[in-house]
XYZ file of N, CA, C and O in Angstrom:
816
model
N 0.843 -1.194 0.000
C 0.000 0.000 0.000
C 0.881 1.249 0.000
O 1.965 1.262 0.579
N 0.387 2.282 -0.648
C 1.124 3.534 -0.775
C 0.706 4.476 0.350
O -0.395 5.043 0.331
N 1.576 4.653 1.346
C 1.247 5.483 2.498
C 1.053 6.938 2.096
O 0.156 7.619 2.604
N 1.874 7.421 1.163
C 1.764 8.815 0.728
C 0.407 9.061 0.073
O -0.244 10.089 0.329
N -0.033 8.137 -0.762
C -1.335 8.285 -1.419
C -2.461 8.198 -0.393
O -3.468 8.914 -0.491
N -2.284 7.336 0.595
C -3.299 7.210 1.646
C -3.437 8.521 2.410
O -4.561 9.007 2.637
N -2.319 9.104 2.839
C -2.358 10.347 3.609
C -2.965 11.490 2.793
O -3.554 12.416 3.360
N -2.833 11.437 1.492
C -3.383 12.491 0.629
C -4.877 12.289 0.349
O -5.536 13.198 -0.157
N -5.419 11.111 0.694
C -6.824 10.814 0.413
C -7.741 11.468 1.450
O -7.298 11.905 2.512
N -9.023 11.520 1.124
C -10.044 12.085 2.017
C -11.191 11.099 2.133
O -11.659 10.564 1.125
N -11.645 10.864 3.343
C -12.756 9.932 3.558
C -14.045 10.499 2.985
O -14.338 11.690 3.142
N -14.807 9.657 2.323
C -16.105 10.044 1.764
C -17.173 9.777 2.827
O -17.817 8.721 2.844
N -17.347 10.742 3.731
C -18.249 10.525 4.851
C -19.712 10.431 4.428
O -20.500 9.731 5.064
N -20.084 11.091 3.375
C -21.470 10.982 2.900
C -21.775 9.546 2.507
O -22.821 8.988 2.852
N -20.845 8.929 1.796
C -21.037 7.536 1.382
C -20.969 6.598 2.581
O -21.750 5.655 2.696
N -20.031 6.857 3.510
C -19.897 6.001 4.687
C -21.152 6.023 5.551
O -21.612 4.975 6.024
N -21.717 7.202 5.777
C -22.929 7.288 6.601
C -24.122 6.638 5.902
O -24.947 5.983 6.563
N -24.215 6.793 4.592
C -25.297 6.150 3.851
C -25.156 4.630 3.920
O -26.146 3.896 4.077
N -23.934 4.141 3.817
C -23.685 2.699 3.889
C -23.978 2.178 5.293
O -24.533 1.082 5.458
N -23.639 2.957 6.318
C -23.914 2.555 7.706
C -25.412 2.403 7.931
O -25.860 1.442 8.576
N -26.208 3.326 7.405
C -27.662 3.225 7.551
C -28.193 1.997 6.812
O -29.101 1.307 7.289
N -27.622 1.697 5.661
C -28.037 0.519 4.886
C -27.730 -0.765 5.656
O -28.568 -1.673 5.726
N -26.531 -0.834 6.218
C -26.142 -2.025 6.985
C -27.060 -2.206 8.186
O -27.487 -3.321 8.503
N -27.378 -1.109 8.894
C -28.255 -1.189 10.059
C -29.635 -1.721 9.681
O -30.268 -2.443 10.459
N -30.114 -1.394 8.481
C -31.419 -1.871 8.030
C -31.369 -3.340 7.602
O -32.327 -4.086 7.819
N -30.274 -3.751 7.000
C -30.237 -5.062 6.345
C -29.567 -6.170 7.160
O -29.800 -7.347 6.893
N -28.719 -5.826 8.121
C -28.004 -6.872 8.845
C -28.950 -7.771 9.644
O -29.970 -7.319 10.160
N -28.584 -9.037 9.720
C -29.343 -9.991 10.532
C -28.554 -10.411 11.761
O -28.969 -11.309 12.493
N -27.434 -9.756 11.977
C -26.632 -10.065 13.154
C -27.371 -9.608 14.415
O -28.005 -8.544 14.416
N -27.288 -10.356 15.496
C -27.941 -9.930 16.748
C -27.248 -8.709 17.336
O -26.038 -8.526 17.196
N -28.025 -7.887 17.987
C -27.487 -6.691 18.634
C -26.742 -7.060 19.912
O -27.133 -7.982 20.630
N -25.671 -6.341 20.183
C -24.943 -6.513 21.445
C -25.692 -5.790 22.561
O -26.450 -4.850 22.320
N -25.474 -6.228 23.781
C -26.135 -5.618 24.938
C -25.660 -4.185 25.126
O -24.561 -3.811 24.692
N -26.476 -3.344 25.766
C -26.058 -1.958 26.039
C -24.760 -1.904 26.834
O -24.422 -2.831 27.568
N -24.032 -0.811 26.681
C -22.808 -0.587 27.436
C -23.141 0.291 28.638
O -23.775 1.335 28.497
N -22.729 -0.140 29.812
C -22.986 0.635 31.014
C -22.095 0.167 32.148
O -21.285 -0.747 32.002
N -22.238 0.799 33.293
C -21.457 0.431 34.466
C -22.183 0.904 35.718
O -23.128 1.702 35.657
N -21.748 0.392 36.861
C -22.362 0.720 38.139
C -21.482 1.709 38.903
O -20.267 1.532 38.980
N -22.103 2.739 39.436
C -21.410 3.744 40.242
C -21.959 3.684 41.664
O -23.176 3.599 41.872
N -21.082 3.705 42.634
C -21.488 3.716 44.038
C -21.193 5.081 44.650
O -20.044 5.519 44.693
N -22.238 5.762 45.075
C -22.111 7.037 45.774
C -22.391 6.818 47.262
O -22.917 5.775 47.658
N -22.038 7.804 48.066
C -22.281 7.701 49.509
C -23.100 8.901 49.970
O -22.861 10.027 49.549
N -24.075 8.609 50.816
C -24.885 9.686 51.386
C -24.889 9.561 52.905
O -24.791 8.464 53.463
N -25.016 10.692 53.576
C -25.035 10.706 55.033
C -26.473 10.661 55.522
O -27.308 11.474 55.094
N -26.779 9.718 56.387
C -28.135 9.580 56.931
C -28.059 9.637 58.457
O -27.040 9.307 59.067
N -29.156 10.072 59.053
C -29.268 10.134 60.514
C -29.980 8.878 61.001
O -31.046 8.526 60.492
N -29.373 8.225 61.960
C -29.943 6.984 62.479
C -30.077 7.072 63.991
O -29.160 7.526 64.680
N -31.260 6.659 64.519
C -31.496 6.680 65.958
C -31.042 5.353 66.561
O -31.399 4.276 66.071
N -30.265 5.451 67.623
C -29.743 4.275 68.310
C -30.142 4.357 69.782
O -29.970 5.393 70.432
N -30.688 3.259 70.293
C -31.077 3.197 71.699
C -29.932 2.565 72.484
O -29.495 1.449 72.185
N -29.443 3.291 73.463
C -28.332 2.801 74.279
C -28.761 2.690 75.747
O -29.551 3.489 76.241
N -28.200 1.700 76.402
C -28.458 1.537 77.823
C -27.403 2.245 78.642
O -26.230 2.289 78.257
N -27.802 2.815 79.797
C -26.839 3.464 80.682
C -27.313 3.303 82.122
O -28.422 2.831 82.394
N -26.483 3.713 83.012
C -26.816 3.526 84.418
C -26.488 2.112 84.871
O -25.905 1.312 84.129
N -26.874 1.768 86.106
C -26.582 0.429 86.646
C -27.204 -0.670 85.771
O -28.405 -0.649 85.477
N -26.371 -1.580 85.347
C -26.792 -2.723 84.528
C -27.506 -2.315 83.232
O -28.232 -3.103 82.628
N -27.322 -1.058 82.807
C -27.947 -0.600 81.569
C -29.454 -0.541 81.638
O -30.142 -0.696 80.630
N -29.986 -0.338 82.818
C -31.436 -0.352 82.988
C -32.119 0.866 82.370
O -33.286 0.811 81.995
N -31.388 1.962 82.268
C -31.993 3.176 81.719
C -31.640 3.289 80.220
O -30.515 3.042 79.823
N -32.622 3.620 79.431
C -32.440 3.697 77.991
C -32.402 5.142 77.528
O -33.132 5.996 78.032
N -31.551 5.374 76.560
C -31.433 6.720 76.012
C -31.305 6.612 74.494
O -30.553 5.799 73.976
N -32.071 7.436 73.791
C -32.040 7.428 72.320
C -31.056 8.490 71.831
O -31.162 9.660 72.217
N -30.114 8.063 71.007
C -29.121 8.972 70.449
C -29.236 8.978 68.933
O -29.624 7.989 68.310
N -28.894 10.101 68.340
C -28.881 10.220 66.881
C -27.446 10.173 66.382
O -26.589 10.917 66.883
N -27.200 9.302 65.421
C -25.842 9.135 64.911
C -25.838 9.269 63.386
O -26.757 8.805 62.716
N -24.817 9.908 62.851
C -24.686 10.054 61.400
C -23.910 8.874 60.833
O -22.893 8.460 61.401
N -24.404 8.344 59.736
C -23.736 7.231 59.074
C -23.665 7.490 57.570
O -24.562 8.114 56.985
N -22.601 6.991 56.954
C -22.487 7.060 55.490
C -22.931 5.729 54.910
O -22.432 4.671 55.283
N -23.901 5.795 54.014
C -24.421 4.582 53.399
C -24.146 4.591 51.896
O -24.321 5.618 51.225
N -23.722 3.438 51.346
C -23.481 3.360 49.899
C -24.794 3.282 49.121
O -25.725 2.595 49.528
N -24.845 3.997 48.015
C -26.010 3.970 47.121
C -25.504 3.703 45.706
O -24.732 4.496 45.159
N -25.919 2.593 45.139
C -25.458 2.218 43.794
C -26.467 2.652 42.743
O -27.682 2.593 42.954
N -25.950 3.092 41.617
C -26.807 3.453 40.490
C -26.172 2.973 39.190
O -24.958 2.893 39.073
N -27.008 2.623 38.241
C -26.540 2.115 36.960
C -26.461 3.246 35.939
O -27.416 4.011 35.790
N -25.342 3.376 35.278
C -25.151 4.378 34.228
C -25.167 3.661 32.878
O -24.338 2.786 32.620
N -26.124 4.005 32.039
C -26.162 3.433 30.690
C -25.503 4.414 29.733
O -25.946 5.539 29.573
N -24.437 3.968 29.101
C -23.675 4.817 28.197
C -24.303 4.839 26.811
O -24.487 5.890 26.199
N -24.644 3.672 26.304
C -25.254 3.570 24.982
C -26.106 2.311 24.950
O -25.821 1.336 25.653
N -27.172 2.338 24.153
C -28.089 1.204 24.073
C -27.545 0.076 23.209
O -26.348 -0.013 22.939
N -28.440 -0.789 22.768
C -28.039 -1.926 21.941
C -27.364 -1.440 20.657
O -27.690 -0.381 20.123
N -26.458 -2.252 20.150
C -25.630 -1.819 19.027
C -24.962 -3.024 18.384
O -25.063 -4.148 18.879
N -24.256 -2.773 17.289
C -23.384 -3.772 16.677
C -21.944 -3.308 16.851
O -21.628 -2.141 16.618
N -21.087 -4.209 17.270
C -19.689 -3.881 17.524
C -18.889 -3.951 16.229
O -18.928 -4.952 15.513
N -18.156 -2.875 15.939
C -17.253 -2.853 14.789
C -15.830 -3.219 15.207
O -15.119 -3.909 14.478
N -15.416 -2.756 16.369
C -14.082 -3.084 16.886
C -14.002 -2.666 18.343
O -14.747 -1.783 18.791
N -13.100 -3.295 19.091
C -12.874 -2.971 20.494
C -11.377 -2.839 20.723
O -10.595 -3.676 20.264
N -10.972 -1.789 21.427
C -9.561 -1.557 21.750
C -9.407 -1.335 23.256
O -10.327 -0.837 23.911
N -8.243 -1.702 23.769
C -7.960 -1.529 25.189
C -6.638 -0.793 25.371
O -5.712 -0.957 24.575
N -6.552 -0.003 26.436
C -5.306 0.656 26.811
C -5.234 0.715 28.333
O -6.229 1.045 29.000
N -4.075 0.370 28.878
C -3.899 0.338 30.324
C -2.638 1.095 30.711
O -1.601 0.961 30.060
N -2.740 1.880 31.779
C -1.587 2.616 32.295
C -1.512 2.387 33.801
O -2.498 2.586 34.515
N -0.348 1.951 34.260
C -0.121 1.732 35.689
C 1.012 2.640 36.156
O 2.098 2.620 35.587
N 0.741 3.442 37.192
C 1.752 4.352 37.743
C 2.006 3.973 39.202
O 1.057 3.822 39.984
N 3.276 3.844 39.556
C 3.662 3.444 40.903
C 4.577 4.485 41.533
O 5.521 4.950 40.904
N 4.273 4.833 42.786
C 5.112 5.748 43.555
C 5.341 5.117 44.927
O 4.380 4.787 45.638
N 6.594 4.937 45.295
C 6.907 4.309 46.566
C 7.662 5.237 47.493
O 8.374 6.129 47.049
N 7.477 5.015 48.779
C 8.191 5.790 49.788
C 8.498 4.901 50.974
O 8.289 3.690 50.918
N 8.987 5.463 52.040
C 9.284 4.670 53.228
C 7.993 4.144 53.856
O 7.181 4.899 54.357
N 7.824 2.839 53.787
C 6.660 2.210 54.406
C 5.357 2.441 53.691
O 4.281 2.156 54.233
N 5.392 2.976 52.462
C 4.137 3.227 51.737
C 4.321 2.961 50.247
O 5.436 2.990 49.725
N 3.222 2.700 49.596
C 3.233 2.490 48.148
C 1.902 2.965 47.590
O 0.838 2.679 48.145
N 1.972 3.723 46.492
C 0.764 4.233 45.847
C 0.763 3.797 44.386
O 1.739 4.001 43.666
N -0.333 3.184 43.989
C -0.454 2.702 42.603
C -1.769 3.194 42.004
O -2.837 3.018 42.588
N -1.678 3.822 40.835
C -2.861 4.259 40.103
C -2.897 3.524 38.767
O -1.917 3.544 38.021
N -4.011 2.872 38.494
C -4.148 2.109 37.255
C -5.389 2.575 36.504
O -6.483 2.661 37.085
N -5.207 2.891 35.238
C -6.323 3.297 34.382
C -6.545 2.230 33.317
O -5.628 1.875 32.581
N -7.764 1.706 33.255
C -8.150 0.748 32.230
C -9.132 1.444 31.286
O -10.200 1.882 31.718
N -8.760 1.539 30.038
C -9.622 2.205 29.051
C -10.105 1.179 28.022
O -9.305 0.471 27.418
N -11.409 1.110 27.832
C -12.000 0.237 26.810
C -12.724 1.113 25.806
O -13.644 1.847 26.156
N -12.293 1.053 24.556
C -12.899 1.845 23.492
C -13.640 0.922 22.535
O -13.057 -0.035 22.014
N -14.912 1.197 22.336
C -15.738 0.397 21.433
C -16.188 1.260 20.264
O -16.792 2.319 20.458
N -15.884 0.814 19.060
C -16.405 1.447 17.842
C -17.650 0.664 17.455
O -17.597 -0.568 17.326
N -18.760 1.366 17.252
C -20.016 0.631 17.069
C -20.969 1.299 16.095
O -20.830 2.479 15.756
N -21.926 0.501 15.682
C -23.001 0.955 14.802
C -24.311 0.867 15.562
O -24.630 -0.170 16.144
N -25.068 1.954 15.573
C -26.360 1.989 16.253
C -27.479 1.557 15.309
O -27.321 1.610 14.078
N -28.637 1.143 15.841
C -29.761 0.725 14.991
C -30.242 1.794 14.016
O -30.835 1.472 12.984
N -29.991 3.072 14.331
C -30.402 4.139 13.410
C -29.327 4.462 12.381
O -29.467 5.408 11.598
N -28.233 3.700 12.388
C -27.159 3.932 11.437
C -26.059 4.832 11.944
O -25.092 5.109 11.223
N -26.160 5.307 13.179
C -25.123 6.164 13.738
C -23.834 5.405 14.004
O -23.860 4.227 14.383
N -22.708 6.063 13.770
C -21.392 5.482 14.011
C -20.784 6.181 15.219
O -20.540 7.384 15.197
N -20.527 5.426 16.302
C -20.088 6.018 17.552
C -18.794 5.393 18.064
O -18.496 4.228 17.812
N -18.061 6.214 18.801
C -16.880 5.767 19.532
C -17.196 5.945 21.010
O -17.462 7.056 21.470
N -17.189 4.853 21.770
C -17.537 4.877 23.182
C -16.316 4.471 23.995
O -15.784 3.366 23.828
N -15.861 5.345 24.867
C -14.709 5.055 25.723
C -15.174 5.023 27.172
O -15.839 5.955 27.638
N -14.830 3.949 27.869
C -15.152 3.813 29.288
C -13.841 3.642 30.044
O -13.022 2.773 29.707
N -13.628 4.488 31.061
C -12.411 4.433 31.865
C -12.727 3.952 33.273
O -13.681 4.441 33.900
N -11.922 3.026 33.759
C -11.979 2.629 35.167
C -10.641 2.982 35.794
O -9.602 2.475 35.380
N -10.680 3.866 36.765
C -9.459 4.335 37.435
C -9.424 3.787 38.858
O -10.326 4.071 39.658
N -8.395 3.016 39.126
C -8.258 2.392 40.439
C -7.037 2.951 41.154
O -5.940 2.971 40.600
N -7.230 3.420 42.378
C -6.149 3.965 43.196
C -5.983 3.087 44.427
O -6.936 2.878 45.184
N -4.765 2.547 44.609
C -4.470 1.681 45.751
C -3.331 2.303 46.540
O -2.223 2.470 46.032
N -3.616 2.655 47.793
C -2.604 3.273 48.654
C -2.370 2.386 49.868
O -3.308 2.073 50.618
N -1.124 1.975 50.045
C -0.759 1.121 51.173
C 0.242 1.844 52.054
O 1.274 2.323 51.576
N -0.082 1.939 53.341
C 0.811 2.598 54.310
C 0.511 2.063 55.696
O -0.661 1.848 56.049
N 1.560 1.842 56.463
C 1.426 1.358 57.839
C 0.587 0.088 57.925
O -0.212 -0.106 58.848
N 0.748 -0.779 56.922
C 0.029 -2.054 56.937
C -1.427 -1.964 56.548
O -2.147 -2.968 56.583
N -1.885 -0.784 56.164
C -3.283 -0.612 55.758
C -3.364 -0.280 54.273
O -2.517 0.446 53.754
N -4.397 -0.789 53.621
C -4.589 -0.554 52.185
C -5.930 0.135 51.949
O -6.963 -0.309 52.464
N -5.895 1.214 51.184
C -7.117 1.951 50.834
C -7.283 1.913 49.320
O -6.364 2.268 48.581
N -8.450 1.471 48.874
C -8.715 1.325 47.435
C -9.878 2.222 47.041
O -10.943 2.199 47.674
N -9.675 3.006 45.994
C -10.728 3.874 45.455
C -10.855 3.584 43.966
O -9.861 3.574 43.238
N -12.090 3.309 43.509
C -12.340 3.021 42.096
C -13.329 4.042 41.548
O -14.384 4.289 42.151
N -12.994 4.641 40.422
C -13.856 5.637 39.791
C -14.023 5.269 38.316
O -13.047 4.912 37.649
N -15.254 5.347 37.822
C -15.543 4.990 36.426
C -16.177 6.177 35.716
O -17.027 6.868 36.288
N -15.769 6.427 34.482
C -16.326 7.517 33.691
C -16.362 7.098 32.227
O -15.836 6.048 31.852
N -16.964 7.941 31.387
C -17.077 7.563 29.967
C -17.156 8.799 29.074
O -17.369 9.916 29.550
N -17.003 8.548 27.783
C -17.131 9.608 26.777
C -17.668 8.978 25.490
O -17.214 7.904 25.085
N -18.621 9.635 24.877
C -19.215 9.158 23.625
C -19.046 10.232 22.558
O -19.327 11.410 22.807
N -18.593 9.830 21.377
C -18.431 10.779 20.273
C -18.715 10.074 18.955
O -18.725 8.837 18.877
N -18.957 10.866 17.920
C -19.125 10.295 16.571
C -17.779 9.801 16.064
O -16.731 10.395 16.350
N -17.800 8.710 15.311
C -16.578 8.266 14.652
C -16.199 9.310 13.610
O -17.014 9.697 12.777
N -14.961 9.799 13.681
C -14.514 10.837 12.762
C -13.195 10.491 12.101
O -12.700 9.360 12.212
N -12.611 11.471 11.454
C -11.363 11.250 10.716
C -10.262 10.678 11.597
O -9.483 9.833 11.164
N -10.178 11.157 12.859
C -9.105 10.726 13.743
C -9.241 9.255 14.148
O -8.299 8.664 14.658
N -10.425 8.655 13.936
C -10.645 7.259 14.315
C -10.365 6.279 13.170
O -10.269 5.069 13.415
N -10.240 6.775 11.965
C -10.139 5.886 10.814
C -8.873 5.040 10.815
O -8.866 3.924 10.271
N -7.802 5.538 11.403
C -6.551 4.773 11.419
C -6.705 3.451 12.178
O -5.990 2.485 11.900
N -7.635 3.416 13.127
C -7.871 2.171 13.854
C -8.380 1.077 12.923
O -8.165 -0.112 13.170
N -9.048 1.459 11.832
C -9.576 0.493 10.879
C -8.648 0.299 9.681
O -8.626 -0.775 9.076
N -7.906 1.342 9.330
C -7.106 1.319 8.104
C -5.711 0.730 8.296
O -5.054 0.368 7.317
N -5.237 0.658 9.545
C -3.918 0.094 9.826
C -4.070 -1.180 10.654
O -5.105 -1.415 11.275
N -3.016 -1.973 10.676
C -3.058 -3.232 11.419
C -3.309 -2.991 12.901
O -2.933 -1.961 13.453
N -3.941 -3.962 13.531
C -4.180 -3.924 14.970
C -3.019 -4.638 15.652
O -2.689 -5.770 15.309
N -2.392 -3.973 16.611
C -1.242 -4.590 17.261
C -1.263 -4.309 18.758
O -1.829 -3.317 19.217
N -0.654 -5.207 19.504
C -0.548 -5.059 20.955
C 0.859 -4.576 21.298
O 1.850 -5.072 20.760
N 0.950 -3.613 22.196
C 2.255 -3.116 22.641
C 2.294 -3.114 24.167
O 1.269 -2.989 24.831
N 3.503 -3.248 24.704
C 3.664 -3.304 26.151
C 5.021 -2.732 26.528
O 6.040 -3.096 25.941
N 5.017 -1.829 27.494
C 6.245 -1.192 27.943
C 6.259 -1.113 29.476
O 5.229 -0.880 30.100
N 7.435 -1.299 30.063
C 7.585 -1.173 31.511
C 7.310 -2.472 32.249
O 7.035 -3.513 31.643
N 7.394 -2.383 33.591
C 7.193 -3.543 34.451
C 6.129 -3.235 35.494
O 6.046 -2.113 35.999
N 5.305 -4.243 35.789
C 4.286 -4.065 36.818
C 4.941 -3.795 38.172
O 5.935 -4.414 38.537
N 4.359 -2.843 38.888
C 4.838 -2.554 40.233
C 5.987 -1.580 40.317
O 6.410 -1.208 41.421
N 6.513 -1.153 39.156
C 7.633 -0.217 39.142
C 7.395 0.911 38.142
O 7.088 0.646 36.975
N 7.558 2.134 38.604
C 7.448 3.266 37.680
C 6.135 3.259 36.920
O 5.071 3.025 37.483
N 6.229 3.490 35.617
C 5.042 3.530 34.756
C 5.066 2.372 33.769
O 6.073 2.133 33.117
N 3.949 1.664 33.678
C 3.814 0.567 32.729
C 2.576 0.814 31.872
O 1.532 1.233 32.377
N 2.704 0.579 30.564
C 1.570 0.708 29.651
C 1.448 -0.564 28.826
O 2.454 -1.187 28.475
N 0.213 -0.945 28.513
C -0.003 -2.086 27.622
C -1.406 -1.984 27.008
O -2.305 -1.388 27.575
N -1.541 -2.536 25.809
C -2.833 -2.503 25.140
C -2.688 -2.442 23.632
O -1.585 -2.500 23.072
N -3.836 -2.313 22.949
C -3.847 -2.292 21.481
C -4.617 -1.086 20.931
O -5.116 -1.123 19.819
N -4.701 -0.022 21.732
C -5.428 1.168 21.280
C -4.772 1.830 20.081
O -5.451 2.246 19.128
N -3.443 1.932 20.096
C -2.743 2.613 19.016
C -2.516 1.648 17.855
O -2.013 0.538 18.051
N -2.885 2.031 16.633
C -2.703 1.133 15.484
C -1.231 0.932 15.144
O -0.371 1.734 15.513
N -0.972 -0.165 14.432
C 0.394 -0.455 13.999
C 0.790 0.385 12.798
O 0.050 1.266 12.343
N 1.944 0.085 12.244
C 2.458 0.867 11.121
C 2.022 0.329 9.766
O 2.070 1.045 8.767
N 1.602 -0.933 9.721
C 1.297 -1.544 8.418
C -0.071 -1.088 7.922
O -1.089 -1.306 8.556
N -0.075 -0.447 6.765
C -1.302 0.051 6.142
C -2.024 -1.097 5.444
O -1.422 -1.888 4.728
N -3.341 -1.190 5.659
C -4.116 -2.302 5.108
C -4.958 -1.923 3.905
O -5.416 -2.805 3.167
N -5.200 -0.633 3.696
C -6.097 -0.178 2.633
C -5.425 0.921 1.818
O -4.380 1.442 2.190
N -6.062 1.302 0.719
C -5.458 2.298 -0.174
C -5.926 3.721 0.096
O -5.298 4.680 -0.354
N -7.046 3.889 0.834
C -7.580 5.236 1.066
C -8.286 5.297 2.414
O -8.737 4.277 2.945
N -8.384 6.489 2.972
C -9.011 6.685 4.274
C -10.489 6.297 4.246
O -11.220 6.688 3.329
N -10.889 5.534 5.230
C -12.290 5.132 5.340
C -12.602 3.765 4.773
O -13.670 3.212 5.053
N -11.686 3.205 4.009
C -11.938 1.903 3.399
C -12.011 0.810 4.467
O -12.815 -0.119 4.387
N -11.179 0.922 5.497
C -11.198 -0.055 6.580
C -12.513 -0.035 7.343
O -13.052 -1.091 7.700
N -13.055 1.153 7.597
C -14.353 1.271 8.267
C -15.448 0.665 7.408
O -16.324 -0.049 7.902
N -15.406 0.931 6.113
C -16.389 0.359 5.190
C -16.338 -1.164 5.213
O -17.370 -1.838 5.217
N -15.123 -1.721 5.270
C -14.969 -3.178 5.311
C -15.538 -3.749 6.607
O -16.135 -4.828 6.611
N -15.353 -3.026 7.727
C -15.907 -3.484 9.007
C -17.425 -3.489 8.976
O -18.072 -4.387 9.525
N -18.013 -2.485 8.349
C -19.467 -2.452 8.197
C -19.948 -3.612 7.319
O -20.954 -4.269 7.630
N -19.218 -3.891 6.265
C -19.607 -4.959 5.334
C -19.634 -6.315 6.033
O -20.469 -7.180 5.694
N -18.752 -6.509 7.016
C -18.702 -7.796 7.713
C -19.957 -8.067 8.536
O -20.193 -9.198 8.979
N -20.785 -7.045 8.766
C -22.027 -7.234 9.491
C -23.145 -7.781 8.599
O -24.192 -8.229 9.114
N -22.957 -7.741 7.300
C -23.993 -8.220 6.382
C -23.875 -9.720 6.152
O -22.826 -10.312 6.309
């Protein structure tokens, strides 16, 4: 493939969107389940507690105490869809000190998909985990977030170039990265957007 000719090409988005709508109408492939995740929030509630006091606890006294209670809620990022491709990227950062260790790990899952109405979307879900160990105690905090956008020019390389896995660094030391989010160097098609078109065709 001619990389120079590829870089000089322009994706025909009018044709791609029309083809995406056609595939959504004609495909007989089953839809994938919606993408979502669970978030746990905490709220402070007042709770009445009856305590005994005096000799042998014979006298009762009602006290009000504040408590933090977990409340889980489901976040739906996108509804049913057809998967065109899935990519992962992971970053682990480690910082150590005397008697303590802090590790932050980000797991990113990117799904390129086709919606029933023919929409082409890029859905990224991040799970960020923070683990802090000090004085024999470990504290873990997990936070999840997401971003949804239309598939655009910047996403086409994921379809037009080879998919490859890369890995750098060592677990538990400094910074380590691994995953297949970034495309390889080998060009698979002659023009921008051809790889996306081929992925859509595989749904028919």
